[in-house]
Each structure stands twice: as C-alpha cells, then as structure tokens.
Amino acid sequence: MKKIDWKKINADAILLANPKNIRHFSGLAATFGFVIIDKEKVVLFADGRYFEIASKTSFADEVILLKGIDDVKSHLEKYSSVAIEGDYVTLEMKKQFSKLHNNLVEINGQSLRMVKSDSDIESLKKATSITKKVMKWISEQLKPGMTEIEVSILIETELRRLGSEPFDYMPIVSSGPNSALPHHHPSNRVMQEGETVMFDFAAVVDGFTADITRNYSVGELKDPEIKKIKEIVRKSQEAGIAAVKPGVTGKEIDEICRKVIEEAGYGDKFIHSTGHGLGRDVHELPNVSKFSITKFEPGHVITVEPGIYLPGIGGIRIEDDILVTENGYEIL
Ligand code: CO
C-alpha cells in the first residue's frame, strides 16, 4: 500500500477518479474507475472492461466490479467526510460526486504522489535510462537534409522499441533558429550542417515519465554565440543541481540558475521557470520557479532545466531529472 500522510488530509477517506492516481494507488492502468482509500485499506472499483485484468494485476486490498455509481455511493456511506481531487474534478463531475456524499472536501490529488517510493524511483530510473540511450543514439544519426519530423519519428520508434509506454508528451525536435522556441513542434524544416538541434523527450515506464533535454549539432557546431551560451547554460544547470537538498525550495534553485545566466548578460533570454516536479505527470509538484516555496523532502523528484533563447538564431536548454535524497541529490 502506498503511504498517505493523513495529517494533511481533512477527511476519513479519499475518492480517486484521476486515471494516474488510480494506477498509482491500485496498479490498474485504466481510462476509468474509482479508488477509495481509508486508513485501513484501498478498494478499487473497476467496470466490466477492466474487472478481470484488475483482479489479476491490482495490488488494491479489494477489487469490486463497478456496475453503477450506486456501488460507490453505498461504499462511501460509512465516512463522515470524503476527499476528492480538486486538481482533477471538473464542475460537471463535482455535480455527480455531490450525489455520492454530502460532505466532500477538496485536496490536491497530485500532492499525494509528491514523495516517491523506492519502486516509483526504480521506474523513473528505468525511464531516464531509456531516454538517455535514445539521446545518445539520435545524436549519432543526425545528418544535413533530415527534417525535424523524420528525426522525431525515429526517436518515437526507438523509445518504444527499448520499452517505453506511450509518451506523456511527444518528442520535441527543434533545429537551428527553431531551437529558440522552447516548446517548438517538429516541422518539415530541413537540418543544416553545423547548426544546433534541441531534443526534449522522455520514455515512460510503469506510468512514470522522464523529462530530459539536450542540444546536439549536425556535424561540428558552427555559431560561436551558440557555443558560448551552451557553456553558460551548462554552468547554470550545474550550480542549480549542486544546491538541491532537503529543506531547499524551488525558488532558491531558480534564483541560483538565473543568477549565472544574468551575470553572463543573458537574463532576459531565460524565458521560463527553472524546472518542475516530475512523476506520473511530466509537470507535477513541487514546482521549481520563483513562486515555489515548498521545501524539498527526500523522495521529491524535480527537473533542473535552465535555457537561453536567442530569437532568429537558436537556443540551448539542458534538463536533467533530480531525486532529492537524505543528504542532497541524485541525478536520475
Ligand atoms: Co521539463
């Protein structure tokens, strides 16, 4: 059973509907279902499409065949208050849920997954390992004349071939001036000798996604300014990662990374926050931005990904996935 910090939950039970949380707390990968957790046990409600596979694979204490919403309602009767996922439930769903119980409390469902277990970390390590293998492989395939779309298809195929589940986000491949756009969608642009190409993609393993960014060049990198900003971004990222430990906040890491880039004269070209939490969602808690005052705890996983973007010329971003450990950090 996954650990829940009940001190932070102002209810007797939690009703989960987000498929990512259903998978996290029951092991069932399904597009629909419910999980009810109280201090004693985890109960999974799976409908006819998923009941058989759930009975075989779920680690919930009990699996119930979901025939109608009344099955959930009768199960909730014994609780005086029930927490629902405020970050997932739509207004329409809330209307339906209010028929299930008359004392609903909102919690942030994602925060339930913020501290990773050993098995979560194992899955993340498998995801980063596949991602890094494909990064190295694709860097060796780059040739003038290839298009961004061609290269992104090669990446998708290789990620899946090495064991990735369908991706949480599609590979970003941005060549030359397109790399100045942080989240460019791969296009038919033809790659030229000597230019930089930004890659941001990730394998998914057991529902956990990596998130890694690298720049490689087509042949030898030509532009001296791109070479210069690559070195600045590398130093910025190194400084940020080195400061990660329990008790530090995302705000502090953001400041450290930003300072290196500001001092080099490119402060206004670092146009996004330094990172974000990572897990079953590619962007989850805790954040790594100037607004993030959540203190890191062992088991948190974040990205550190400073970047410099020169419009019309190109951009550099370097991103790695960092586990907060008892004494500091580990790069996954
Ligand atoms: Co990222």
Short mmCIF file of C-alpha atoms and ligand atoms in Angstrom, two decimals:
data_model
loop_
_atom_site.label_atom_id
_atom_site.label_comp_id
_atom_site.label_asym_id
_atom_site.label_seq_id
_atom_site.Cartn_x
_atom_site.Cartn_y
_atom_site.Cartn_z
CA MET A 1 0.00 0.00 0.00
CA LYS A 2 1.34 3.45 -0.96
CA LYS A 3 1.88 5.76 2.00
CA ILE A 4 -0.54 8.60 2.63
CA ASP A 5 0.13 11.39 5.10
CA TRP A 6 -3.30 11.50 6.77
CA LYS A 7 -2.27 14.50 8.88
CA LYS A 8 -2.56 16.56 5.70
CA ILE A 9 -5.98 15.14 4.74
CA ASN A 10 -9.02 16.63 6.40
CA ALA A 11 -11.28 13.64 5.68
CA ASP A 12 -11.89 9.98 6.63
CA ALA A 13 -11.46 8.69 3.10
CA ILE A 14 -10.20 9.69 -0.33
CA LEU A 15 -12.16 9.08 -3.54
CA LEU A 16 -9.85 8.99 -6.56
CA ALA A 17 -11.01 9.24 -10.19
CA ASN A 18 -7.89 10.52 -11.99
CA PRO A 19 -6.56 7.52 -14.01
CA LYS A 20 -2.98 8.41 -12.99
CA ASN A 21 -3.94 8.23 -9.32
CA ILE A 22 -5.95 5.05 -9.88
CA ARG A 23 -2.85 3.43 -11.36
CA HIS A 24 -0.64 4.81 -8.60
CA PHE A 25 -2.75 3.52 -5.73
CA SER A 26 -4.17 0.29 -7.23
CA GLY A 27 -1.79 -0.72 -10.01
CA LEU A 28 -4.59 -0.74 -12.60
CA ALA A 29 -3.91 1.18 -15.81
CA ALA A 30 -7.40 2.12 -16.97
CA THR A 31 -9.13 5.09 -18.54
CA PHE A 32 -11.98 4.92 -15.99
CA GLY A 33 -12.59 3.63 -12.49
CA PHE A 34 -12.58 4.68 -8.84
CA VAL A 35 -10.33 4.05 -5.87
CA ILE A 36 -11.45 4.63 -2.30
CA ILE A 37 -8.72 4.81 0.33
CA ASP A 38 -9.16 4.98 4.07
CA LYS A 39 -6.66 4.42 6.87
CA GLU A 40 -7.12 0.64 6.68
CA LYS A 41 -7.39 -0.27 3.04
CA VAL A 42 -7.53 0.52 -0.64
CA VAL A 43 -10.61 -0.50 -2.63
CA LEU A 44 -10.64 -0.44 -6.43
CA PHE A 45 -13.86 -0.21 -8.44
CA ALA A 46 -13.32 -1.49 -11.99
CA ASP A 47 -16.04 -1.79 -14.62
CA GLY A 48 -16.65 -4.78 -16.91
CA ARG A 49 -13.86 -3.78 -19.29
CA TYR A 50 -11.20 -3.82 -16.60
CA PHE A 51 -12.50 -6.12 -13.83
CA GLU A 52 -10.71 -9.28 -14.95
CA ILE A 53 -7.32 -7.65 -15.51
CA ALA A 54 -7.78 -5.72 -12.24
CA SER A 55 -8.44 -8.94 -10.32
CA LYS A 56 -5.16 -10.35 -11.65
CA THR A 57 -2.86 -7.33 -11.50
CA SER A 58 -4.14 -4.85 -8.91
CA PHE A 59 -2.43 -4.52 -5.53
CA ALA A 60 -5.56 -2.95 -4.00
CA ASP A 61 -6.84 -4.80 -0.93
CA GLU A 62 -10.20 -5.34 -2.59
CA VAL A 63 -11.42 -5.17 -6.20
CA ILE A 64 -15.15 -4.57 -6.74
CA LEU A 65 -16.99 -4.89 -10.04
CA LEU A 66 -18.43 -1.45 -10.81
CA LYS A 67 -21.94 -1.93 -12.18
CA GLY A 68 -23.22 1.54 -11.42
CA ILE A 69 -22.35 4.64 -9.47
CA ASP A 70 -24.56 3.44 -6.57
CA ASP A 71 -21.86 0.85 -5.76
CA VAL A 72 -19.51 3.71 -4.94
CA LYS A 73 -22.20 5.65 -3.08
CA SER A 74 -23.06 2.79 -0.74
CA HIS A 75 -19.37 2.23 -0.03
CA LEU A 76 -18.93 5.89 0.97
CA GLU A 77 -21.85 5.93 3.44
CA LYS A 78 -19.75 4.93 6.44
CA TYR A 79 -17.48 8.00 6.20
CA SER A 80 -18.31 11.39 7.69
CA SER A 81 -16.18 13.23 5.10
CA VAL A 82 -14.63 12.28 1.76
CA ALA A 83 -11.73 14.00 -0.02
CA ILE A 84 -11.86 14.43 -3.80
CA GLU A 85 -9.18 15.57 -6.26
CA GLY A 86 -9.68 19.33 -6.65
CA ASP A 87 -6.98 19.43 -9.34
CA TYR A 88 -8.81 16.86 -11.48
CA VAL A 89 -12.56 17.01 -10.85
CA THR A 90 -14.46 19.20 -13.32
CA LEU A 91 -17.56 21.19 -12.39
CA GLU A 92 -19.66 18.56 -14.15
CA MET A 93 -18.00 15.72 -12.21
CA LYS A 94 -18.45 17.63 -8.97
CA LYS A 95 -22.20 17.79 -9.61
CA GLN A 96 -22.21 14.00 -9.93
CA PHE A 97 -19.90 13.46 -6.95
CA SER A 98 -22.08 15.59 -4.69
CA LYS A 99 -24.78 12.95 -5.16
CA LEU A 100 -22.38 10.32 -3.78
CA HIS A 101 -21.69 12.02 -0.45
CA ASN A 102 -22.87 15.17 1.30
CA ASN A 103 -19.54 16.16 2.87
CA LEU A 104 -16.87 16.43 0.18
CA VAL A 105 -13.51 18.04 0.89
CA GLU A 106 -11.10 19.12 -1.85
CA ILE A 107 -7.46 18.03 -1.83
CA ASN A 108 -4.72 18.26 -4.43
CA GLY A 109 -4.57 14.73 -5.86
CA GLN A 110 -1.13 15.24 -7.37
CA SER A 111 0.38 16.09 -3.98
CA LEU A 112 -0.44 12.52 -2.86
CA ARG A 113 2.32 11.38 -5.23
CA MET A 114 4.91 14.03 -4.38
CA VAL A 115 7.16 11.82 -2.19
CA LYS A 116 8.28 8.91 -4.35
CA SER A 117 8.59 5.35 -3.02
CA ASP A 118 11.56 3.09 -3.81
CA SER A 119 9.56 1.38 -6.53
CA ASP A 120 8.49 4.74 -8.02
CA ILE A 121 12.18 5.71 -8.16
CA GLU A 122 13.11 2.38 -9.80
CA SER A 123 10.52 3.07 -12.52
CA LEU A 124 11.81 6.63 -13.01
CA LYS A 125 15.37 5.32 -13.28
CA LYS A 126 14.32 2.88 -16.00
CA ALA A 127 12.60 5.76 -17.84
CA THR A 128 15.63 8.07 -17.65
CA SER A 129 17.96 5.22 -18.67
CA ILE A 130 15.97 4.51 -21.86
CA THR A 131 15.72 8.24 -22.58
CA LYS A 132 19.49 8.75 -22.26
CA LYS A 133 20.21 5.76 -24.52
CA VAL A 134 17.95 7.20 -27.21
CA MET A 135 19.51 10.67 -26.76
CA LYS A 136 22.96 9.25 -27.44
CA TRP A 137 21.68 7.16 -30.35
CA ILE A 138 19.87 10.02 -32.09
CA SER A 139 22.87 12.33 -31.68
CA GLU A 140 24.79 9.84 -33.85
CA GLN A 141 22.09 9.73 -36.55
CA LEU A 142 21.93 13.48 -37.31
CA LYS A 143 22.77 14.41 -40.90
CA PRO A 144 22.17 17.51 -43.02
CA GLY A 145 18.97 17.08 -45.03
CA MET A 146 16.92 15.28 -42.36
CA THR A 147 13.71 17.01 -41.28
CA GLU A 148 12.61 17.54 -37.68
CA ILE A 149 9.57 15.31 -38.24
CA GLU A 150 11.72 12.46 -39.64
CA VAL A 151 14.01 12.67 -36.63
CA SER A 152 11.12 12.80 -34.16
CA ILE A 153 9.62 9.63 -35.71
CA LEU A 154 12.98 7.85 -35.31
CA ILE A 155 13.01 8.90 -31.63
CA GLU A 156 9.43 7.71 -31.02
CA THR A 157 10.15 4.32 -32.56
CA GLU A 158 13.41 3.83 -30.67
CA LEU A 159 11.86 4.84 -27.33
CA ARG A 160 9.04 2.32 -27.81
CA ARG A 161 11.45 -0.37 -29.05
CA LEU A 162 13.51 0.00 -25.84
CA GLY A 163 10.42 -0.43 -23.66
CA SER A 164 8.68 2.91 -23.30
CA GLU A 165 4.92 3.07 -22.87
CA PRO A 166 3.07 5.74 -24.89
CA PHE A 167 4.55 9.13 -24.07
CA ASP A 168 3.28 11.77 -21.68
CA TYR A 169 4.45 14.32 -24.27
CA MET A 170 5.61 13.99 -27.88
CA PRO A 171 9.33 14.41 -28.63
CA ILE A 172 10.44 17.98 -29.26
CA VAL A 173 12.99 18.31 -32.07
CA SER A 174 13.87 21.90 -32.97
CA SER A 175 16.69 22.70 -35.35
CA GLY A 176 18.62 25.91 -35.95
CA PRO A 177 16.54 29.04 -35.28
CA ASN A 178 13.57 26.85 -34.23
CA SER A 179 15.53 25.93 -31.10
CA ALA A 180 14.91 29.49 -29.88
CA LEU A 181 11.28 28.41 -29.33
CA PRO A 182 11.29 26.43 -26.04
CA HIS A 183 8.39 24.12 -26.99
CA HIS A 184 8.57 24.05 -30.79
CA HIS A 185 6.60 21.26 -32.54
CA PRO A 186 8.69 19.25 -35.01
CA SER A 187 8.20 20.62 -38.54
CA ASN A 188 9.34 19.84 -42.08
CA ARG A 189 12.31 22.13 -41.64
CA VAL A 190 15.46 20.60 -43.18
CA MET A 191 18.51 20.44 -40.91
CA GLN A 192 21.68 22.21 -42.00
CA GLU A 193 25.33 21.32 -41.41
CA GLY A 194 26.79 22.94 -38.30
CA GLU A 195 23.57 24.01 -36.55
CA THR A 196 22.28 23.09 -33.13
CA VAL A 197 19.26 20.81 -32.63
CA MET A 198 17.34 20.75 -29.36
CA PHE A 199 15.83 17.46 -28.17
CA ASP A 200 13.32 17.26 -25.33
CA PHE A 201 11.71 13.84 -24.96
CA ALA A 202 11.13 11.06 -22.48
CA ALA A 203 10.40 7.39 -22.09
CA VAL A 204 7.55 6.32 -19.80
CA VAL A 205 7.96 3.21 -17.61
CA ASP A 206 5.24 1.85 -15.28
CA GLY A 207 3.40 5.13 -15.86
CA PHE A 208 6.35 7.29 -14.75
CA THR A 209 7.83 9.73 -17.24
CA ALA A 210 11.37 11.04 -17.52
CA ASP A 211 11.96 14.57 -18.90
CA ILE A 212 15.37 15.24 -20.42
CA THR A 213 16.63 17.96 -22.80
CA ARG A 214 19.88 18.08 -24.75
CA ASN A 215 21.28 20.06 -27.68
CA TYR A 216 23.32 18.24 -30.31
CA SER A 217 24.73 19.62 -33.52
CA VAL A 218 24.56 18.45 -37.13
CA GLY A 219 28.28 17.82 -37.62
CA GLU A 220 30.51 20.38 -35.91
CA LEU A 221 28.70 23.25 -34.15
CA LYS A 222 29.43 26.49 -36.06
CA ASP A 223 27.90 29.57 -34.40
CA PRO A 224 30.29 30.94 -31.72
CA GLU A 225 27.45 32.57 -29.78
CA ILE A 226 25.58 29.24 -29.55
CA LYS A 227 28.81 27.65 -28.26
CA LYS A 228 29.08 30.44 -25.70
CA ILE A 229 25.51 30.16 -24.40
CA LYS A 230 25.82 26.37 -24.24
CA GLU A 231 28.66 26.79 -21.75
CA ILE A 232 26.68 29.36 -19.72
CA VAL A 233 23.61 27.10 -19.54
CA ARG A 234 25.80 24.16 -18.52
CA LYS A 235 27.27 26.19 -15.63
CA SER A 236 23.83 27.44 -14.62
CA GLN A 237 22.42 23.91 -14.53
CA GLU A 238 25.43 22.57 -12.60
CA ALA A 239 25.07 25.30 -9.97
CA GLY A 240 21.33 24.63 -9.60
CA ILE A 241 21.70 20.86 -9.27
CA ALA A 242 24.55 21.17 -6.76
CA ALA A 243 22.27 23.14 -4.42
CA VAL A 244 19.48 20.54 -4.30
CA LYS A 245 18.91 19.01 -0.85
CA PRO A 246 16.10 18.64 1.70
CA GLY A 247 14.83 21.97 3.07
CA VAL A 248 15.77 23.96 -0.05
CA THR A 249 12.92 25.43 -2.12
CA GLY A 250 12.30 25.59 -5.87
CA LYS A 251 12.53 29.37 -5.54
CA GLU A 252 16.13 29.09 -4.31
CA ILE A 253 17.16 26.72 -7.13
CA ASP A 254 15.52 29.08 -9.64
CA GLU A 255 17.48 32.03 -8.23
CA ILE A 256 20.81 30.17 -8.37
CA CYS A 257 20.33 29.11 -12.02
CA ARG A 258 19.05 32.55 -13.05
CA LYS A 259 21.96 34.36 -11.39
CA VAL A 260 24.57 32.54 -13.52
CA ILE A 261 22.68 33.45 -16.71
CA GLU A 262 22.05 37.06 -15.59
CA GLU A 263 25.71 37.59 -14.74
CA ALA A 264 26.64 36.38 -18.23
CA GLY A 265 24.34 39.06 -19.68
CA TYR A 266 21.52 36.79 -20.91
CA GLY A 267 18.99 37.23 -18.08
CA ASP A 268 16.22 38.42 -20.39
CA LYS A 269 16.76 35.38 -22.68
CA PHE A 270 15.94 32.84 -19.94
CA ILE A 271 12.20 32.97 -20.51
CA HIS A 272 10.75 30.17 -18.41
CA SER A 273 11.00 28.78 -14.90
CA THR A 274 13.95 26.58 -13.95
CA GLY A 275 12.07 23.33 -13.57
CA HIS A 276 9.16 21.39 -12.12
CA GLY A 277 8.30 18.26 -10.21
CA LEU A 278 8.21 15.01 -12.16
CA GLY A 279 6.48 11.66 -11.80
CA ARG A 280 3.37 10.24 -13.41
CA ASP A 281 2.76 13.70 -14.87
CA VAL A 282 5.52 15.46 -16.73
CA HIS A 283 4.72 18.60 -14.76
CA GLU A 284 3.78 17.94 -11.16
CA LEU A 285 4.57 19.15 -7.65
CA PRO A 286 6.83 20.56 -6.30
CA ASN A 287 7.45 23.43 -8.73
CA VAL A 288 10.89 24.91 -9.34
CA SER A 289 10.07 28.55 -10.04
CA LYS A 290 10.33 31.92 -8.36
CA PHE A 291 6.94 31.26 -6.74
CA SER A 292 7.73 27.84 -5.28
CA ILE A 293 8.19 27.91 -1.51
CA THR A 294 7.61 24.18 -0.90
CA LYS A 295 10.63 22.81 0.97
CA PHE A 296 12.16 19.80 -0.74
CA GLU A 297 11.94 16.46 1.08
CA PRO A 298 13.75 13.19 0.41
CA GLY A 299 11.79 11.42 -2.34
CA HIS A 300 10.82 14.54 -4.26
CA VAL A 301 11.85 14.42 -7.92
CA ILE A 302 12.38 17.63 -9.87
CA THR A 303 13.85 18.79 -13.16
CA VAL A 304 16.55 21.46 -13.43
CA GLU A 305 16.41 22.94 -16.93
CA PRO A 306 17.74 26.44 -17.47
CA GLY A 307 17.86 27.74 -21.04
CA ILE A 308 18.91 30.69 -23.17
CA TYR A 309 16.90 31.54 -26.30
CA LEU A 310 18.15 33.95 -28.99
CA PRO A 311 15.26 34.74 -31.37
CA GLY A 312 16.13 34.04 -35.00
CA ILE A 313 19.43 32.40 -34.04
CA GLY A 314 18.81 29.45 -31.73
CA GLY A 315 18.52 28.26 -28.17
CA ILE A 316 20.12 25.95 -25.64
CA ARG A 317 18.40 24.13 -22.77
CA ILE A 318 19.88 21.39 -20.60
CA GLU A 319 17.49 19.35 -18.47
CA ASP A 320 18.04 16.51 -16.04
CA ASP A 321 15.85 14.72 -13.51
CA ILE A 322 16.98 15.07 -9.91
CA LEU A 323 15.97 12.97 -6.91
CA VAL A 324 16.14 14.71 -3.52
CA THR A 325 17.95 12.32 -1.14
CA GLU A 326 18.53 12.40 2.65
CA ASN A 327 21.81 14.30 2.22
CA GLY A 328 21.49 16.00 -1.14
CA TYR A 329 20.56 14.77 -4.56
CA GLU A 330 20.98 12.06 -7.15
CA ILE A 331 20.82 12.64 -10.90
CA LEU A 332 18.46 10.03 -12.34
CO CO B 1 10.79 19.71 -18.23
#
